[in-house]
Tab-separated table of C-alpha atoms in Angstrom:
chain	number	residue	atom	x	y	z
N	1	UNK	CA	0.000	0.000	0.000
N	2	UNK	CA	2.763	2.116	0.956
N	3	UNK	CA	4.020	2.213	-2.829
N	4	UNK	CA	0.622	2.536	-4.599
N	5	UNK	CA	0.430	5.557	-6.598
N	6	UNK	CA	-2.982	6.576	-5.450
N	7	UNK	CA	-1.818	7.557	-2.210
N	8	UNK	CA	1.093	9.961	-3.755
N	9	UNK	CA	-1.083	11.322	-6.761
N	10	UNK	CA	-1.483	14.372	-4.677
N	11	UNK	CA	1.948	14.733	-3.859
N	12	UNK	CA	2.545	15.412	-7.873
N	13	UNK	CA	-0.119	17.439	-7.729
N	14	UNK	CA	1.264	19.942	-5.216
N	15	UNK	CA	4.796	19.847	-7.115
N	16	UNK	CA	2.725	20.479	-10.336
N	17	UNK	CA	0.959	23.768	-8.691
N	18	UNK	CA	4.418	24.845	-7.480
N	19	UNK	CA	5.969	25.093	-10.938
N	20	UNK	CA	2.979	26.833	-12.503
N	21	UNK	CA	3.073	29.300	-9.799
N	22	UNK	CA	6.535	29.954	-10.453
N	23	UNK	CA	5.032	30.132	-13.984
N	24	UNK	CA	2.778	32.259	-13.779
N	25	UNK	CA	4.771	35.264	-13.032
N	26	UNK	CA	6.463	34.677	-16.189
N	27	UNK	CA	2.861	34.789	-17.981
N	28	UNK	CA	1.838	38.181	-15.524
N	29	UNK	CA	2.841	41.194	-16.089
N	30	UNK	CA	2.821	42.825	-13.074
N	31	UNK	CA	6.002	43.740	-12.120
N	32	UNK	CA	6.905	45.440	-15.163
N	33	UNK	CA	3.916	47.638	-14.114
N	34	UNK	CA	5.043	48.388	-11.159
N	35	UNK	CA	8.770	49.154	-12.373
N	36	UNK	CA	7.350	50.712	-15.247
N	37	UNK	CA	9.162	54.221	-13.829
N	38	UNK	CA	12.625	52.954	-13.639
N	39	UNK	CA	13.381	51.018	-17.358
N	40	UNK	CA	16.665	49.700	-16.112
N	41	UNK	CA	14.731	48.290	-13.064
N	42	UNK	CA	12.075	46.817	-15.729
N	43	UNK	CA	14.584	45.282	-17.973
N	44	UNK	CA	15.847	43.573	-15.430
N	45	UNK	CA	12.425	42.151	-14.181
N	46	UNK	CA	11.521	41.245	-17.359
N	47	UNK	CA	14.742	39.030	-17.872
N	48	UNK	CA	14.081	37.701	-14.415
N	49	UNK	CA	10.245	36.757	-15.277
N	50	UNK	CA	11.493	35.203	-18.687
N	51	UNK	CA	14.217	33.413	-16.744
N	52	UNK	CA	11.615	32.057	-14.209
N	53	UNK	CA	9.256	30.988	-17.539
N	54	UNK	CA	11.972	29.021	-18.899
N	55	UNK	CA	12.889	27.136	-15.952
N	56	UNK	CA	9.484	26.495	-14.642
N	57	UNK	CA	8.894	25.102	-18.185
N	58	UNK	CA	11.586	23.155	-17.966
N	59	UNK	CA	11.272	22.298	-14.589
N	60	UNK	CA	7.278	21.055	-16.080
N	61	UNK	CA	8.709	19.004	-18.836
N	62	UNK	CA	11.142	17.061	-16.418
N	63	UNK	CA	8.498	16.377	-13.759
N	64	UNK	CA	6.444	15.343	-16.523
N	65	UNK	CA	8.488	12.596	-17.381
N	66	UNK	CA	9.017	11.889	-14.492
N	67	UNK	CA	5.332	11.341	-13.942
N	68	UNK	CA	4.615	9.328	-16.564
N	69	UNK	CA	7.415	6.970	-16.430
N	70	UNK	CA	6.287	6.223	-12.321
N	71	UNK	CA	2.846	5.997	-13.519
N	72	UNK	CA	4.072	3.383	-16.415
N	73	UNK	CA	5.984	1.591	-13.798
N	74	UNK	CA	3.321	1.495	-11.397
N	75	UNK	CA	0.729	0.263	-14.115
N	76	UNK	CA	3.484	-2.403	-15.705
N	77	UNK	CA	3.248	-3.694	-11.278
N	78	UNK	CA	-0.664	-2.932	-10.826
N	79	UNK	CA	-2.118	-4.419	-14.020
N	80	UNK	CA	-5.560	-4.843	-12.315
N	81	UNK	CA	-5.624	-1.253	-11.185
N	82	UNK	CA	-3.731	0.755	-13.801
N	83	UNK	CA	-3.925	4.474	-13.940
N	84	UNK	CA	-4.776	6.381	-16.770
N	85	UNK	CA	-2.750	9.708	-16.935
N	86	UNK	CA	-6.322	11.296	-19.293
N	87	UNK	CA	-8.577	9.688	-16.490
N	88	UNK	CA	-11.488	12.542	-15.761
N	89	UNK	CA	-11.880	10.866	-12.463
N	90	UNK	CA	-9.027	11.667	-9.697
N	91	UNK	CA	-6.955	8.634	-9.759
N	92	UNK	CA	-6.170	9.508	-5.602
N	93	UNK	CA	-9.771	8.237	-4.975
N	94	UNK	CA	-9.546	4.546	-3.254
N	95	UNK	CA	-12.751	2.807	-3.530
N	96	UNK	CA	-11.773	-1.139	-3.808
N	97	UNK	CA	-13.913	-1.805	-0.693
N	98	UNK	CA	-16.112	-0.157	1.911
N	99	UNK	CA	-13.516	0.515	4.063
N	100	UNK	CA	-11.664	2.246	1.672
N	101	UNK	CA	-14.128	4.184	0.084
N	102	UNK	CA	-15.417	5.312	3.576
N	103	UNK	CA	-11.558	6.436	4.304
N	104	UNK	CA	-11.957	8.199	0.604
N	105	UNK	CA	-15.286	9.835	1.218
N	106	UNK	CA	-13.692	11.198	4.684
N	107	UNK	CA	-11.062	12.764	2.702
N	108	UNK	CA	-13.163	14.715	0.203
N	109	UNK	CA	-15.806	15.569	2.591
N	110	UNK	CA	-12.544	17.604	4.356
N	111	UNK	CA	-11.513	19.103	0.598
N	112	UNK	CA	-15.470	20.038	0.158
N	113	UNK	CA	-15.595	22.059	3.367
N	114	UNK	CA	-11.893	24.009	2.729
N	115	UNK	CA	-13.315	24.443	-0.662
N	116	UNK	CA	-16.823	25.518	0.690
N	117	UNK	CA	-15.179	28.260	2.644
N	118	UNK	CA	-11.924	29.385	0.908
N	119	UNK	CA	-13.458	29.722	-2.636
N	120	UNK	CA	-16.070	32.480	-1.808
N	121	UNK	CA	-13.768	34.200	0.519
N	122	UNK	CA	-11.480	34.391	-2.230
N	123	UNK	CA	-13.719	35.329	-4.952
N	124	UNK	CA	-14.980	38.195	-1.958
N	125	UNK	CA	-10.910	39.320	-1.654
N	126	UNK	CA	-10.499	39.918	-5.369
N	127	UNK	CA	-13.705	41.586	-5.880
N	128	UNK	CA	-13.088	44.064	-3.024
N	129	UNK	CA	-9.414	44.806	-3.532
N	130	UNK	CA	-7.321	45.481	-6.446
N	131	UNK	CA	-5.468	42.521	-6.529
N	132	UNK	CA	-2.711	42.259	-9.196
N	133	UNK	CA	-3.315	38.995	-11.702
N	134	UNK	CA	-0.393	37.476	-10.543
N	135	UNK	CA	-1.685	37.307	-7.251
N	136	UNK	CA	-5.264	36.467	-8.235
N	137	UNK	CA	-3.647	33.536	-9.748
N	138	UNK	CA	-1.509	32.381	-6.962
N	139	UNK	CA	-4.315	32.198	-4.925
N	140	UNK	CA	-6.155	29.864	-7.045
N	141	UNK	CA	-3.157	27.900	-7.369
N	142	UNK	CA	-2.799	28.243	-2.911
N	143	UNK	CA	-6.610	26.557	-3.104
N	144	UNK	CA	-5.616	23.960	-5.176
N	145	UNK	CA	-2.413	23.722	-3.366
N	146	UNK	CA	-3.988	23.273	0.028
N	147	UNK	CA	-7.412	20.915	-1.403
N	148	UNK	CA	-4.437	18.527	-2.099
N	149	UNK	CA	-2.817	18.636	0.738
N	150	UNK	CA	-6.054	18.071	2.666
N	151	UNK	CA	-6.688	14.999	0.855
N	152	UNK	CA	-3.055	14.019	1.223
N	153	UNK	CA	-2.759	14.147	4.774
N	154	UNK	CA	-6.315	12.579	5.714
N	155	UNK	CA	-5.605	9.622	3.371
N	156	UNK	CA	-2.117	9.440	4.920
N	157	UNK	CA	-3.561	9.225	8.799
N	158	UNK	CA	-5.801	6.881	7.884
N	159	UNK	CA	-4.071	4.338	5.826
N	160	UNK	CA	-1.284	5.291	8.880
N	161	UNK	CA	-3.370	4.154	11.617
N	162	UNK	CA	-4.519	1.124	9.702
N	163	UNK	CA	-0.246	-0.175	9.560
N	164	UNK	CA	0.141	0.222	13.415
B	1	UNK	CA	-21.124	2.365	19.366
B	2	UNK	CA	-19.909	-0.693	17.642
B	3	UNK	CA	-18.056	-2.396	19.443
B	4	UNK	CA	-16.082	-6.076	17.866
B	5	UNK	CA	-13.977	-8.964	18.315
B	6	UNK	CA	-12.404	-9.571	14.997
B	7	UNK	CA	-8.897	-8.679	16.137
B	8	UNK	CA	-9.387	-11.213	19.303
B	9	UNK	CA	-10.968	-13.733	17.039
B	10	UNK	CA	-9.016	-12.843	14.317
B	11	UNK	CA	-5.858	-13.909	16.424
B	12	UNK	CA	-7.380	-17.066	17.987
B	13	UNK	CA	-7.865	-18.508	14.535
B	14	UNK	CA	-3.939	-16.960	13.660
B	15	UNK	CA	-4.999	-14.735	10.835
B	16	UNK	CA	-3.348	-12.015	9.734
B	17	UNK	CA	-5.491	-8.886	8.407
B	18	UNK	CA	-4.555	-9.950	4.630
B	19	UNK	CA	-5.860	-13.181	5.298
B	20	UNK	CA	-8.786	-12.581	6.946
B	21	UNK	CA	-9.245	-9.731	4.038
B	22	UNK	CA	-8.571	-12.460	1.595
B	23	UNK	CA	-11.442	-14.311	3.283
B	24	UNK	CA	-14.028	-11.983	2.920
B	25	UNK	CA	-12.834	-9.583	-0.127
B	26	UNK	CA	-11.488	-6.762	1.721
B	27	UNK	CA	-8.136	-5.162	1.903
B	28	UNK	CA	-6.223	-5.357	5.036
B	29	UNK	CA	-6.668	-1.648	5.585
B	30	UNK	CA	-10.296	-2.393	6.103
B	31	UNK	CA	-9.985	-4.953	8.338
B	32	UNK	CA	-7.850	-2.180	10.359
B	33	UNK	CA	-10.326	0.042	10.158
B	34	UNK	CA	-12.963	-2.308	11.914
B	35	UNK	CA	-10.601	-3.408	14.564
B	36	UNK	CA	-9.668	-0.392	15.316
B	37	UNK	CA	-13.753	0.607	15.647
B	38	UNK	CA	-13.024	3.550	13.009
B	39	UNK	CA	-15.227	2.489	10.538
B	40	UNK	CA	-18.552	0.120	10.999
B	41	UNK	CA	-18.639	-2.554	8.328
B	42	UNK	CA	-22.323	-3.396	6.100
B	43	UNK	CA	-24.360	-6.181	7.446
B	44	UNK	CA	-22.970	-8.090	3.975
B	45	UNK	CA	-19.504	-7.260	5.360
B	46	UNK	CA	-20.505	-8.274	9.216
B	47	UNK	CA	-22.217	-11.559	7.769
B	48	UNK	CA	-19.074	-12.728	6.142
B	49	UNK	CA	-16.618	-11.968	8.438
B	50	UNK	CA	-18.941	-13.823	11.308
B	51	UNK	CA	-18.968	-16.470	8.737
B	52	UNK	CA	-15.513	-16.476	8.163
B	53	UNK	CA	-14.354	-16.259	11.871
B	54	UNK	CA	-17.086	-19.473	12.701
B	55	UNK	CA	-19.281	-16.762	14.877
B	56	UNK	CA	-22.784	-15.365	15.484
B	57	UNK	CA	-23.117	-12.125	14.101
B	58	UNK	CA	-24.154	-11.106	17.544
B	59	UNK	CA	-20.848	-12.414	19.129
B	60	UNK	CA	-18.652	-10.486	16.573
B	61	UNK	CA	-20.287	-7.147	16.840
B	62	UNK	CA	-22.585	-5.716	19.298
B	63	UNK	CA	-23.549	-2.044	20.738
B	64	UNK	CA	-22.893	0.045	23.250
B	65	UNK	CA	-24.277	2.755	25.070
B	66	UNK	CA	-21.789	6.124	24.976
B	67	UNK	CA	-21.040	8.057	28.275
């Protein structure tokens, strides 16, 4: 159990979210606003955000293949339970029995309440406040951050308590 | 509450969890979970694992009153 994928899928998750938020200031513009004043000063954050858009592509591609080639090995091991990396349906879900689809439904009853809460609040912050689009962004990518690490940990405790 | 005795009867019979999972098509993990009183199996579930530990259903599981 320790090595199924299932359990770490949101563990690649989380690194994905990391590299597009490093990303994504590559994509915003904002801080050549902000410098727009100084042009030596923007020059410099423009080669900075281009830098940052090249390695977090990069950085993408690598954990990419990465990815795939676990999820290959873990399929080539798991034939009855492969993984399909264009599955709609979140591969972390563990449903083979009761028990596990109780532990599951625990889980994403905890992501549906931090959702519940955190999504409006959010949508209420960027509404109220002029919030730059890098940050509007980041904080989409904190939510989806933090619904995986939710899942992550729950799953974790459980399947935890259950090898004591 | 639920309260059981697969993990007593369980042992008396020298299962481990996979085996007794085996028994009654569960993982171990779930067998875990109902030892450990954190999750309260179906009646199908119950059935076969009095079944498989040679048990009333009333002997495996039972209630209790919470204080």
């Amino acid at each position: 159990m320790k090595k199924d994928f299932r359990i770490t899928y949101p563990l690649w998750n989380m690194a994905f979210i990391l590299i597009l938020a490093v990303m994504a200031v590559g994509f915003t513009s904002s801080f050549v606003n902000v410098t727009k004043t100084d042009s030596s000063l923007s020059i410099e954050m423009q080669a900075v955000e281009g830098f940052l858009l090249f390695a977090a592509l990069i950085a993408y591609l690598v954990l990419t293949t990465i990815y795939l080639i676990a999820l290959q090995a873990y399929n080539r091991k798991n034939p009855g339970k492969k993984i399909s990396p264009f599955s709609m349906r979140p591969p972390e879900y563990m449903e083979e029995d009761e028990g596990m689809t109780f532990i599951t439904r625990k889980a994403v009853q905890k992501v549906y309440t931090f959702i519940t809460w955190t999504l409006p609040l959010f949508a209420l912050i960027v509404m109220l406040f002029p919030i730059p689009r890098l940050f509007i962004v980041w904080g989409i990518l904190a939510l989806a951050f933090g619904q995986n690490l939710i899942y992550y940990l729950e799953m974790r405790r459980h399947l935890k308590e259950a090898a004591e | 509450m639920l309260r059981n005795r697969v993990k007593e009867l369980r042992a008396r019979y020298g299962y481990t969890q996979s085996e007794l999972g085996k028994k009654v098509d569960v993982t171990r993990q779930t067998i875990a979970f109902i030892e450990k009183g954190e999750f309260s199996p179906s009646i199908t579930l119950a059935l076969k694992l009095a079944d498989a530990l040679q048990v009333e259903i009333g002997e495996l599981f039972w209630l209790e009153e919470e204080e």
